[in-house]
Coordinates of C-alpha atoms and ligand atoms in Angstrom, one line a residue:
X1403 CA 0.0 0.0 0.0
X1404 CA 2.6 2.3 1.4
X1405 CA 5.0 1.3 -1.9
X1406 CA 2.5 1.7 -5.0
X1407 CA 1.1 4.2 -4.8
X1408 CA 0.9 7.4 -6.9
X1409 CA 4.2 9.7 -5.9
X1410 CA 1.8 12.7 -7.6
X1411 CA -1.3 11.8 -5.1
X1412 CA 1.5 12.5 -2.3
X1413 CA 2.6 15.9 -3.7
X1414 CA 6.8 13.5 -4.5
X1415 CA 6.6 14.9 -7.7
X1416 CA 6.8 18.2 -6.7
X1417 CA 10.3 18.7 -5.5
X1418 CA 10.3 15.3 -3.2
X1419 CA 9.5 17.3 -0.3
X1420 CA 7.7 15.2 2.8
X1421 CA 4.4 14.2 1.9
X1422 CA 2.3 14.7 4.6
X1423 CA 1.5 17.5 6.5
X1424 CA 1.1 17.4 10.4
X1425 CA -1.5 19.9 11.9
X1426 CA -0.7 18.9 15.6
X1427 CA 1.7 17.0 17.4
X1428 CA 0.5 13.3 17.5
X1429 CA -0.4 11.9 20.4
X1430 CA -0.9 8.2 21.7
X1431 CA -4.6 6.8 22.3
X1432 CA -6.1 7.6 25.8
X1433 CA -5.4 4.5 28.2
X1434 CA -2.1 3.0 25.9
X1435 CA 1.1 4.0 27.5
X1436 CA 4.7 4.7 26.0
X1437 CA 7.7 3.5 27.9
X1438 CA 10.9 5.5 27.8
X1439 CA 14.3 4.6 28.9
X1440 CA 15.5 6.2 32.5
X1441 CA 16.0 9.0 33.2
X1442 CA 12.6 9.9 32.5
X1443 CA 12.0 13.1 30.8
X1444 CA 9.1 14.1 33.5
X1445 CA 8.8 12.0 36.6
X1446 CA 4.8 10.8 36.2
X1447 CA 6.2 8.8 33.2
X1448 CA 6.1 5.0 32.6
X1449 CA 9.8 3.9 33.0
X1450 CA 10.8 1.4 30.3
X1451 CA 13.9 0.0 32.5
X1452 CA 11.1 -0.6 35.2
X1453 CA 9.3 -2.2 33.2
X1454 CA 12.0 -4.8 32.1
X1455 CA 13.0 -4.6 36.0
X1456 CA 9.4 -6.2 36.9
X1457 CA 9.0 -8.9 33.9
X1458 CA 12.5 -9.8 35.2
X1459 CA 11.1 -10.5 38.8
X1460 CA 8.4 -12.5 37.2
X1461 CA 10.3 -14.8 34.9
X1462 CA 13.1 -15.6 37.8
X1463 CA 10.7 -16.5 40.4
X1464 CA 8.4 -18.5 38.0
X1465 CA 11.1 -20.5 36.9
X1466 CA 12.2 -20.9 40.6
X1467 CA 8.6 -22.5 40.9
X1468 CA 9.0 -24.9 37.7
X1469 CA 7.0 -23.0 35.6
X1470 CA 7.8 -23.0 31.7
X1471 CA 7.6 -19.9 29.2
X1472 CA 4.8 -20.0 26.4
X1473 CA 3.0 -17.5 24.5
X1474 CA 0.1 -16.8 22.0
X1475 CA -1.2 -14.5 19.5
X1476 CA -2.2 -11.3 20.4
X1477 CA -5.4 -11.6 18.2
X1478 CA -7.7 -14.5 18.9
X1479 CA -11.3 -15.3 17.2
X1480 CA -13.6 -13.0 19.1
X1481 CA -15.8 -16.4 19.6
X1482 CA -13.1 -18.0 22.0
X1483 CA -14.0 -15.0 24.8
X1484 CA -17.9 -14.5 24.4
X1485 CA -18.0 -18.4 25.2
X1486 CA -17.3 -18.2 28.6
X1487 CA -15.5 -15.3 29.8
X1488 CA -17.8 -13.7 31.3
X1489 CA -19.9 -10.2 30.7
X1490 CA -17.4 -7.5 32.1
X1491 CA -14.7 -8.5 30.0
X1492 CA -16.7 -9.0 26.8
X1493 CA -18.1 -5.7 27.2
X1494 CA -14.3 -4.6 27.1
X1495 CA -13.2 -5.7 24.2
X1496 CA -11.5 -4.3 21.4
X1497 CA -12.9 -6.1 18.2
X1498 CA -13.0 -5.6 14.3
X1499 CA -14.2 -7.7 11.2
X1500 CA -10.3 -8.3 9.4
X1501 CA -10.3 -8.1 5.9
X1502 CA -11.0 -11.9 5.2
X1503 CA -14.4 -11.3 7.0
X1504 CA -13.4 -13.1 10.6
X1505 CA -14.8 -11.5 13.8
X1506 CA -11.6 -11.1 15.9
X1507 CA -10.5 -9.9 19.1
X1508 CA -7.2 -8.0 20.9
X1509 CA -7.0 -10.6 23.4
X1510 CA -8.1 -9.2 26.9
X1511 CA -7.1 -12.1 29.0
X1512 CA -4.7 -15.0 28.6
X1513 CA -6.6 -18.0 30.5
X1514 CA -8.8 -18.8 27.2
X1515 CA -5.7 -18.7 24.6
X1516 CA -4.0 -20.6 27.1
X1517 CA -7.3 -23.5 27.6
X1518 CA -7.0 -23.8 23.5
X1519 CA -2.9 -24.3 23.6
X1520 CA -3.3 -26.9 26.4
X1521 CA -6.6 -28.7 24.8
X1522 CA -4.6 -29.2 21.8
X1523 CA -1.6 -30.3 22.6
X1524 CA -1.9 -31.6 26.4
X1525 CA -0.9 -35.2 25.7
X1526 CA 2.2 -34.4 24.6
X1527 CA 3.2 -32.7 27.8
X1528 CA 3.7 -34.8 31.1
X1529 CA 1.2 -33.6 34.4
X1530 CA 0.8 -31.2 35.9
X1531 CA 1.8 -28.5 33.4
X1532 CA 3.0 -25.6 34.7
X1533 CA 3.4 -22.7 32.6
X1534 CA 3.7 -18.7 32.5
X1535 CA 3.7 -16.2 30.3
X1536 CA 4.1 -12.1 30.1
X1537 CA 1.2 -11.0 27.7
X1538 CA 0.4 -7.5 26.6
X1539 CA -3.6 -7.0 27.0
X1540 CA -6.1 -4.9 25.8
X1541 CA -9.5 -3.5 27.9
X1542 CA -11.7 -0.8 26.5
X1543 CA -12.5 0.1 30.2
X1544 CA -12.9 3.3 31.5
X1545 CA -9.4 4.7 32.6
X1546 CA -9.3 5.1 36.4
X1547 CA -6.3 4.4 39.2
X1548 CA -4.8 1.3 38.3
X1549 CA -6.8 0.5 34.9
X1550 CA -5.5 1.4 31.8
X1551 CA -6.5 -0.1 28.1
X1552 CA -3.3 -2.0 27.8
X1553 CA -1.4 -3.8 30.4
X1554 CA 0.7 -6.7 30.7
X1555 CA -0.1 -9.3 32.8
X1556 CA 2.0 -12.1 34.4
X1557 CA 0.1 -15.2 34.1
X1558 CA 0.9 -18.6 36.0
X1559 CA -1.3 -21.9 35.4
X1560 CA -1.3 -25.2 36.7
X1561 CA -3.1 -28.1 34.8
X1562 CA -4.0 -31.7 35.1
X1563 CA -4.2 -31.6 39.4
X1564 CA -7.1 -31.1 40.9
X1565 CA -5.8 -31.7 44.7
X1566 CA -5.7 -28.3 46.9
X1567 CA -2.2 -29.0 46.6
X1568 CA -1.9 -27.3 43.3
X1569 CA -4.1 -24.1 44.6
X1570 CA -1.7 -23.9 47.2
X1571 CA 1.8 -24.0 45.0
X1572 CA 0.3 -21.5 43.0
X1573 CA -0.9 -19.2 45.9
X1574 CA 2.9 -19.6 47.4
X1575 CA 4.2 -18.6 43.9
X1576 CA 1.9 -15.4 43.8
X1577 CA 3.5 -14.5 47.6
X1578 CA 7.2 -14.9 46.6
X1579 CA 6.5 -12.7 43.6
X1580 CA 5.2 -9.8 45.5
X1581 CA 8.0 -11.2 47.8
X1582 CA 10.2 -10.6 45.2
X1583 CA 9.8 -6.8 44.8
X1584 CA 10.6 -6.2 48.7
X1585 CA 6.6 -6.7 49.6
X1586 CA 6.3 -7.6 52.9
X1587 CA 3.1 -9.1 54.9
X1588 CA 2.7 -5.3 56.6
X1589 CA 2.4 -4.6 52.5
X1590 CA -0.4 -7.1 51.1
X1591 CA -2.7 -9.8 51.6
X1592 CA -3.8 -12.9 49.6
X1593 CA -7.7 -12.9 50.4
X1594 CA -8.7 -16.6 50.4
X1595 CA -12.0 -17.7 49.0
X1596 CA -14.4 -20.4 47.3
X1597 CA -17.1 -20.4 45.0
X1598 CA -18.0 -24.1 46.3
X1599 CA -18.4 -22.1 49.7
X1600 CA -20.7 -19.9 47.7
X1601 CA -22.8 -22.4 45.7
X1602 CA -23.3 -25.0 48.6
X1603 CA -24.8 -20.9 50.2
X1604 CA -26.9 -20.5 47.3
X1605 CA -27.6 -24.1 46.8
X1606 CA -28.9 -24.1 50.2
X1607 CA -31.3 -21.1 49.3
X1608 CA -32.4 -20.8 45.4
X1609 CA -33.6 -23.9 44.0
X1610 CA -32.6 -21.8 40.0
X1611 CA -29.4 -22.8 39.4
X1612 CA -29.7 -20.7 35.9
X1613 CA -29.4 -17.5 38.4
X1614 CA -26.0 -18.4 40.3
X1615 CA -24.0 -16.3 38.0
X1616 CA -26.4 -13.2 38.5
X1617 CA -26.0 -13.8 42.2
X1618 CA -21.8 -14.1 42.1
X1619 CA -21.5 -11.0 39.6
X1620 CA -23.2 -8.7 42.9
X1621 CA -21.4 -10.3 45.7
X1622 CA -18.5 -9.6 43.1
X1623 CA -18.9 -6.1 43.3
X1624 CA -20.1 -5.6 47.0
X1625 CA -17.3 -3.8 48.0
X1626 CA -18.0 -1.1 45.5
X1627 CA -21.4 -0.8 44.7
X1628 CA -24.1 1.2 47.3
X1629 CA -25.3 -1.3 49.6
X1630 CA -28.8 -0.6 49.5
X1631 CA -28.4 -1.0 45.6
X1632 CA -26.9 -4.2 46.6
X1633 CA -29.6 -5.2 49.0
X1634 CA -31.8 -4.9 46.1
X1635 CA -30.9 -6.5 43.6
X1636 CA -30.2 -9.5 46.3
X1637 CA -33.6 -9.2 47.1
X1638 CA -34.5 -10.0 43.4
X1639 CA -32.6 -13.5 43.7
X1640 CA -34.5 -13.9 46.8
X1641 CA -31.1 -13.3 49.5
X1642 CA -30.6 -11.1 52.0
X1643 CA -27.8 -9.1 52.4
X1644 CA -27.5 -9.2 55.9
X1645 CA -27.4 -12.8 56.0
X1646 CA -24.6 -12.6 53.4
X1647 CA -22.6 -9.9 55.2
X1648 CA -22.8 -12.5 58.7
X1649 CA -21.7 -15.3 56.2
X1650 CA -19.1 -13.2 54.9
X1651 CA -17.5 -12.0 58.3
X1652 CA -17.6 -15.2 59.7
X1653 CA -15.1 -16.2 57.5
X1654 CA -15.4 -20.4 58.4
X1655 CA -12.9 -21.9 55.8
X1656 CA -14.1 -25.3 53.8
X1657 CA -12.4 -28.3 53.8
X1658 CA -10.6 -27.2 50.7
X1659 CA -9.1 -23.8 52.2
X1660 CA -8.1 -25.3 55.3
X1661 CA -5.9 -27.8 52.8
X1662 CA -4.4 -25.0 51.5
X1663 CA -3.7 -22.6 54.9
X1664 CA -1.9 -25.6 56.2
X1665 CA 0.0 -26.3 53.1
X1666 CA 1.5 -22.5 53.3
X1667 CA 1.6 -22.7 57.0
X1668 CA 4.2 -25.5 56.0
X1669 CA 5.9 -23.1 54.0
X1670 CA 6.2 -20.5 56.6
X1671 CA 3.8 -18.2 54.7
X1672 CA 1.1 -18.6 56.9
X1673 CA 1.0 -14.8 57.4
X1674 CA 0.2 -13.8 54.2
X1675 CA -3.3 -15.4 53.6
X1676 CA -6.5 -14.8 55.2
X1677 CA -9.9 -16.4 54.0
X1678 CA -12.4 -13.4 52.6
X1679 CA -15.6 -15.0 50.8
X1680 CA -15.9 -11.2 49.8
X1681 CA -13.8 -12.2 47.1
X1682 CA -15.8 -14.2 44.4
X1683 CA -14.0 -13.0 40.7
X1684 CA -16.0 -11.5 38.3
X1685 CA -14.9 -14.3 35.2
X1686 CA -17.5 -16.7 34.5
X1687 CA -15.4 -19.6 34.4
X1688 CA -14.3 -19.8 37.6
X1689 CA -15.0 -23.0 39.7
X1690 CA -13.4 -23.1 42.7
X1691 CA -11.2 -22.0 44.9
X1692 CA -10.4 -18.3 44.0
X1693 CA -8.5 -15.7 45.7
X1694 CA -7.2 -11.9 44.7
X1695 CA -4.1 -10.2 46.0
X1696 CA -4.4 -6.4 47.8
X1697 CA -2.4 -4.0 49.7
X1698 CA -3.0 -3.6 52.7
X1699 CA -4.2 -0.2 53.2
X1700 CA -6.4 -0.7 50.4
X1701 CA -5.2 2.6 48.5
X1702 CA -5.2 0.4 44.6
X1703 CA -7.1 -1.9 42.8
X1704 CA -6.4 -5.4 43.0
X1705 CA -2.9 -6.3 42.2
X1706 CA -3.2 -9.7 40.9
X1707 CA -6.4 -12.3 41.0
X1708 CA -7.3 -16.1 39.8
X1709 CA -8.0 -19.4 40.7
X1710 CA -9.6 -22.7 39.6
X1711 CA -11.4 -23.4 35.9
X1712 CA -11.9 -26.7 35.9
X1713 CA -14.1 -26.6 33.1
X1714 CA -13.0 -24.6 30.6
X1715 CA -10.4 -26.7 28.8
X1716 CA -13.5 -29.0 27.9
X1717 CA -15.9 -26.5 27.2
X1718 CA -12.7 -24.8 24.6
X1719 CA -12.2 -28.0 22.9
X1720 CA -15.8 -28.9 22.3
X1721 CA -15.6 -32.1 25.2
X1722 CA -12.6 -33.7 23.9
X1723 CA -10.5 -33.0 26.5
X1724 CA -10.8 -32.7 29.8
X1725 CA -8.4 -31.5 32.8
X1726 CA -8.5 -29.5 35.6
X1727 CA -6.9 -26.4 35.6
X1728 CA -6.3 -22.5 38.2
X1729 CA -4.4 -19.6 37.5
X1730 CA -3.6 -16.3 38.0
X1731 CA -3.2 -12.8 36.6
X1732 CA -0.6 -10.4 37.6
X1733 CA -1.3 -7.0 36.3
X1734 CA 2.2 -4.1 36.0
X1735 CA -0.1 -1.0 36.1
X1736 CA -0.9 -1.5 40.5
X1737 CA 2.3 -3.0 40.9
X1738 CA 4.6 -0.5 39.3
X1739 CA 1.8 2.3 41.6
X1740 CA 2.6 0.0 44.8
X1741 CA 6.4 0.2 44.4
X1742 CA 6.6 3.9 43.6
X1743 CA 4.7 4.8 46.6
X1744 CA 6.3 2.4 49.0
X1745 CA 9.4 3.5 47.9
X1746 CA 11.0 0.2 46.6
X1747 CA 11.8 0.5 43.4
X1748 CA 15.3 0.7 42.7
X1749 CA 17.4 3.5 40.7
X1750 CA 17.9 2.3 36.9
X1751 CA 21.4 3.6 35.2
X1752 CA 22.4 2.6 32.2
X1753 CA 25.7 2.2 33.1
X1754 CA 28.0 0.9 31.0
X1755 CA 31.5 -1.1 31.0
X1756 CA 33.7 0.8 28.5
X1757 CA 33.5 4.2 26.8
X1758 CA 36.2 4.4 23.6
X1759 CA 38.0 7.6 23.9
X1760 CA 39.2 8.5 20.2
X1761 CA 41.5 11.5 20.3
X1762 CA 43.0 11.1 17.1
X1763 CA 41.1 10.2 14.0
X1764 CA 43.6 8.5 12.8
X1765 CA 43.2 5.9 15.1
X1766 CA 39.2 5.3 14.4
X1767 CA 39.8 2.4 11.9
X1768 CA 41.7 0.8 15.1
X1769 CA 39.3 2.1 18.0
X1770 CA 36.5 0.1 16.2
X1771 CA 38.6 -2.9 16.0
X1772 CA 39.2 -2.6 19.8
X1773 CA 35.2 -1.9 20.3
X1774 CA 33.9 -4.8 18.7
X1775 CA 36.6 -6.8 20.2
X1776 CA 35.3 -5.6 23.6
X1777 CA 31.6 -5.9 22.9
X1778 CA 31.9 -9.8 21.6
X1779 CA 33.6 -10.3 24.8
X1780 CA 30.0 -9.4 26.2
X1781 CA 31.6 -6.1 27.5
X1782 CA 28.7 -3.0 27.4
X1783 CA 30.9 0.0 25.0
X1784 CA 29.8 3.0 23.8
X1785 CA 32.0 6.1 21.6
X1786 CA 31.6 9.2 19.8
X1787 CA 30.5 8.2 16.2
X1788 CA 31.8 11.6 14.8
X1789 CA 34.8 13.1 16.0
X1790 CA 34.6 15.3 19.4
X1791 CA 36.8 17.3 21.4
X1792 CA 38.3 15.1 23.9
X1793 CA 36.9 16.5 26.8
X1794 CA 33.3 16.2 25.6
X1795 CA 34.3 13.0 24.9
X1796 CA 35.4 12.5 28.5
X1797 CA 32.2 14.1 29.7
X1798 CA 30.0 12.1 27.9
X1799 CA 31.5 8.8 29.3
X1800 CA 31.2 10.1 32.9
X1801 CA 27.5 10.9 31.6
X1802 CA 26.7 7.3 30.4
X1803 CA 28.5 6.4 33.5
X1804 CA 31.0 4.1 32.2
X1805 CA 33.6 2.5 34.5
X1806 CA 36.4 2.3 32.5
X1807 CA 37.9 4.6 29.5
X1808 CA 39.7 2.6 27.0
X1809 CA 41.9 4.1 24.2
X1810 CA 45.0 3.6 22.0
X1811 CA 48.5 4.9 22.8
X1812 CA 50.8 5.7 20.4
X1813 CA 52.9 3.1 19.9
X1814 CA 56.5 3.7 21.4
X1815 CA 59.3 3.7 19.5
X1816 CA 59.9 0.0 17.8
X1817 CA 57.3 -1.3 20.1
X1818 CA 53.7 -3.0 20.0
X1819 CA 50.9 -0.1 20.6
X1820 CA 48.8 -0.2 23.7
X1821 CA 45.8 0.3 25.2
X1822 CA 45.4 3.2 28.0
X1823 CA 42.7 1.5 30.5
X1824 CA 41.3 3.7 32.9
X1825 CA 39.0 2.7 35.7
X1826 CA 37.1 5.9 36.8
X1827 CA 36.3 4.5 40.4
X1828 CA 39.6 4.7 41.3
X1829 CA 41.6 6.7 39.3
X1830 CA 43.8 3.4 38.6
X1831 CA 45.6 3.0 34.9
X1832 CA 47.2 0.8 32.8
X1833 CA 48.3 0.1 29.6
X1834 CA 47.9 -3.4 27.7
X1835 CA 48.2 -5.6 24.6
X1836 CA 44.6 -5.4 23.1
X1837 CA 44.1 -8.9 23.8
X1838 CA 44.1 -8.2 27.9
X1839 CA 41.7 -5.4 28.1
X1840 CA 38.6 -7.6 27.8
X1841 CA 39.9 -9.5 31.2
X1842 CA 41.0 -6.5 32.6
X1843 CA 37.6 -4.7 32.7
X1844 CA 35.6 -7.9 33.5
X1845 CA 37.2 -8.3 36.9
X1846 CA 35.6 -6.4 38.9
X1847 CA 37.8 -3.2 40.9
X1848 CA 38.8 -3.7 44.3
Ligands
HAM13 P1 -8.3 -10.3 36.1 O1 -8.8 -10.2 37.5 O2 -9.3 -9.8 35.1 O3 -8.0 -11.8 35.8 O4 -6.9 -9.6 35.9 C1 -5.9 -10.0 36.7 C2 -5.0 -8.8 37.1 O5 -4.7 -8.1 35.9 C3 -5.7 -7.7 38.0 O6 -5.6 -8.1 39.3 C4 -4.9 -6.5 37.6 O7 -3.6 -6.6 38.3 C5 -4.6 -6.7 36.2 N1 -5.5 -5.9 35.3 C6 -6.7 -6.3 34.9 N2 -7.3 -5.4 34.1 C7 -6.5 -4.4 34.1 C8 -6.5 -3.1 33.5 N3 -7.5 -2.7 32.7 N4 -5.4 -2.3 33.6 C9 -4.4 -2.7 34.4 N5 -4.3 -3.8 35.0 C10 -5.3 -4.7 34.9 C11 -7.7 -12.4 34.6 O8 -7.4 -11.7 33.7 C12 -7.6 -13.9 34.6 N6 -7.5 -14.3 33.2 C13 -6.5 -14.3 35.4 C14 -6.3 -15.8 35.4 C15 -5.2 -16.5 34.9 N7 -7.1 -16.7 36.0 C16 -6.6 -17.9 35.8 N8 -5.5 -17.8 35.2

């Protein structure tokens, strides 16, 4: 498109000046973010360095846990998310018609790309699976604190074990994650809860099983909806919301969560868990155990939130397959808000190993000899591309705080040139055979 087209229709032919014409300065879409390398240009910014800091976290403790990488397509078949999703997230989406006709999505979540990946190729891979991935996801939600229209989203899944074992290796792996970041129990909770709690409460109640998922979407939202608008709509399904708040702050775990709290307890993380039936998840295809993550002090959104699906990897592959499965999603918007105000993210500087000071141009052909030689090593080197005064040379390795300066001497009389090393820590320098300086500046000062 971009290549055919007519050079006159873009004004080429006249004088081959830039085609287009730009009233105002372009701007991103409301809710997407742009990531810029530290030191940001205004302090409010989103930090890419923080960002790689956070999916670093994620991948090191997953693997720590046994969990393998995978990944999908960012566009999926809008079909495989208004089967079962749930309708808060449907309502979200970003969809089109493509050009070949197909109704597609942006994928919101990962849980149902990952239930088709698993349904298809599940026998192939021993039990349980355990897997993670770092998707990029898109919400058309209203932007508020904590929600934006793109985020990424660590997700962790366990499948083929239904024991509460597997809830509780999962819920330990959420814990050293926030762990991870310098989180402490004074920090955040894991609140604990179970749909079977809830449907053996509305079993007990409503003989309609057709209006369970009515009745989980408002104890979903009791936290933030009016109560008395709450009490109503209760009082539709036939419950009472008084009953349900004494249910609720009783707080009696099941058979299944008192597996799990003494699973952790083994663990030592104990502390970190506390059963809340307040928490239900808003996803229809939840079937179990759930649980969210908070803060403490409740100042964000939920950080992170999943738990069991039993029945979506049969209900994705039409019946043929069939396997137990929980999860969870860990968004970077709260996260990133969390660290930032509790002060725990750490200072990003690019730093680098070895600036190439080139004083003489005559010497360039030979200074990039010595920089590749340094960067296949693995070595982190940066120089002036054009020439530059040596001093703004010298500046702007101090800037890009390198820890050595490297350059050529001239070679002395009927000897082998040199190289000048400099460590700028410590003022120490020495000169060596170009073949030494890649040792020399990967052992570290002392
Ligand atoms: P979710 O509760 O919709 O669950 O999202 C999980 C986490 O993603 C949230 O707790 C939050 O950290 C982050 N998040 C969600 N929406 C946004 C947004 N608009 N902006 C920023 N962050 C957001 C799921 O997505 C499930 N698929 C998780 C799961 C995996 N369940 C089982 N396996």
């Amino acid at each position: 498109m971009w290549g055919g087209g007519d050079p006159a229709r873009f004004g080429i032919a006249g004088g081959g000046r830039f085609p287009f014409s730009f009233p105002h300065m372009m701007d991103r879409l409301p809710g997407f973010r742009d990531f810029y390398p530290e030191p940001l240009p205004l302090p409010d910014m989103w930090s890419a360095d923080a960002r790689q800091y956070i999916f670093g976290k994620w991948r090191a403790v997953a693997r720590r846990y046994g969990f393998r990488e995978y990944d999908g397509p960012p566009l999926e078949p809008l079909e495989l998310y208004t089967l079962k999703s749930g309708d808060e997230i449907v309502g979200q989406l970003y969809n089109f018609t493509d050009k070949g006709g197909r109704e597609i999505a942006l994928r919101p979540e990962m849980t149902p790309t990952l239930a088709r990946m698993v349904a298809a190729h599940e026998r192939h891979y021993k039990k349980p699976v355990k897997w993670f991935a770092i998707p990029q996801l898109f919400r058309y939600e209203r932007q508020q604190k904590g929600r934006l229209r793109e985020h990424f989203q660590l997700n962790a899944d366990i499948f083929g074990e239904a024991d509460p074992a597997a809830d509780a290796e999962l819920v330990a792996l959420l814990i050293d994650v926030l762990r991870s970041f310098g989180l402490t129990a004074d920090d955040f909770v894991i609140r604990l809860s179970s749909r079977n709690a809830w449907q053996d409460y509305f079993n007990q109640r409503c003989p309609d099983a057709g209006k369970a998922y009515a009745f989980y979407q408002i104890i979903d939202k009791l936290e933030r909806e009016d109560p008395a608008a709450s009490r109503e709509k209760l009082a539709q399904l036939g419950f009472n919301l008084d009953e349900i708040t004494a249910f609720i702050q009783a707080g009696e775990p099941t058979a299944e969560l008192r597996g799990i709290l003494e699973n952790l307890a083994a663990r030592g993380l104990r502390d970190y868990v506390k059963v809340d039936y307040q928490v239900i998840r808003g996803l229809a295809y939840y079937t179990g155990v759930v649980f969210e993550a908070f803060d403490k002090k409740g100042e964000f959104r939920a950080i992170a939130g999943g738990g069991r699906y039993d029945n979506l990897v049969k209900l994705i592959s039409g019946g043929k397959v069939n396997l137990p499965a929980l999860g969870f999603g860990f968004g970077d918007v709260v996260l990133l808000e969390l660290l930032k105000v509790r002060g725990l993210l750490p200072t990003f500087d690019a730093a680098i190993d070895a600036y190439c000071l080139i004083e003489d141009e005559t010497l360039r052909p030979a200074s990039l000899q010595l920089v590749q030689q340094l960067r296949e090593a693995g070595l982190a080197v940066e120089y002036s591309l054009v020439a530059a005064k040596p001093d703004k040379q010298f500046k702007r390795a101090q800037e890009m705080k390198a820890a050595h300066t490297v350059k050529w001497e001239p070679a002395p009389a009927g000897g082998e040139p040199l190289v000048r090393v400099r460590n700028l820590r410590t003022k120490q320098e020495q000169s060596l055979p170009a073949a030494a300086v890649a040792p020399a500046l990967a052992t570290p000062a002392t």
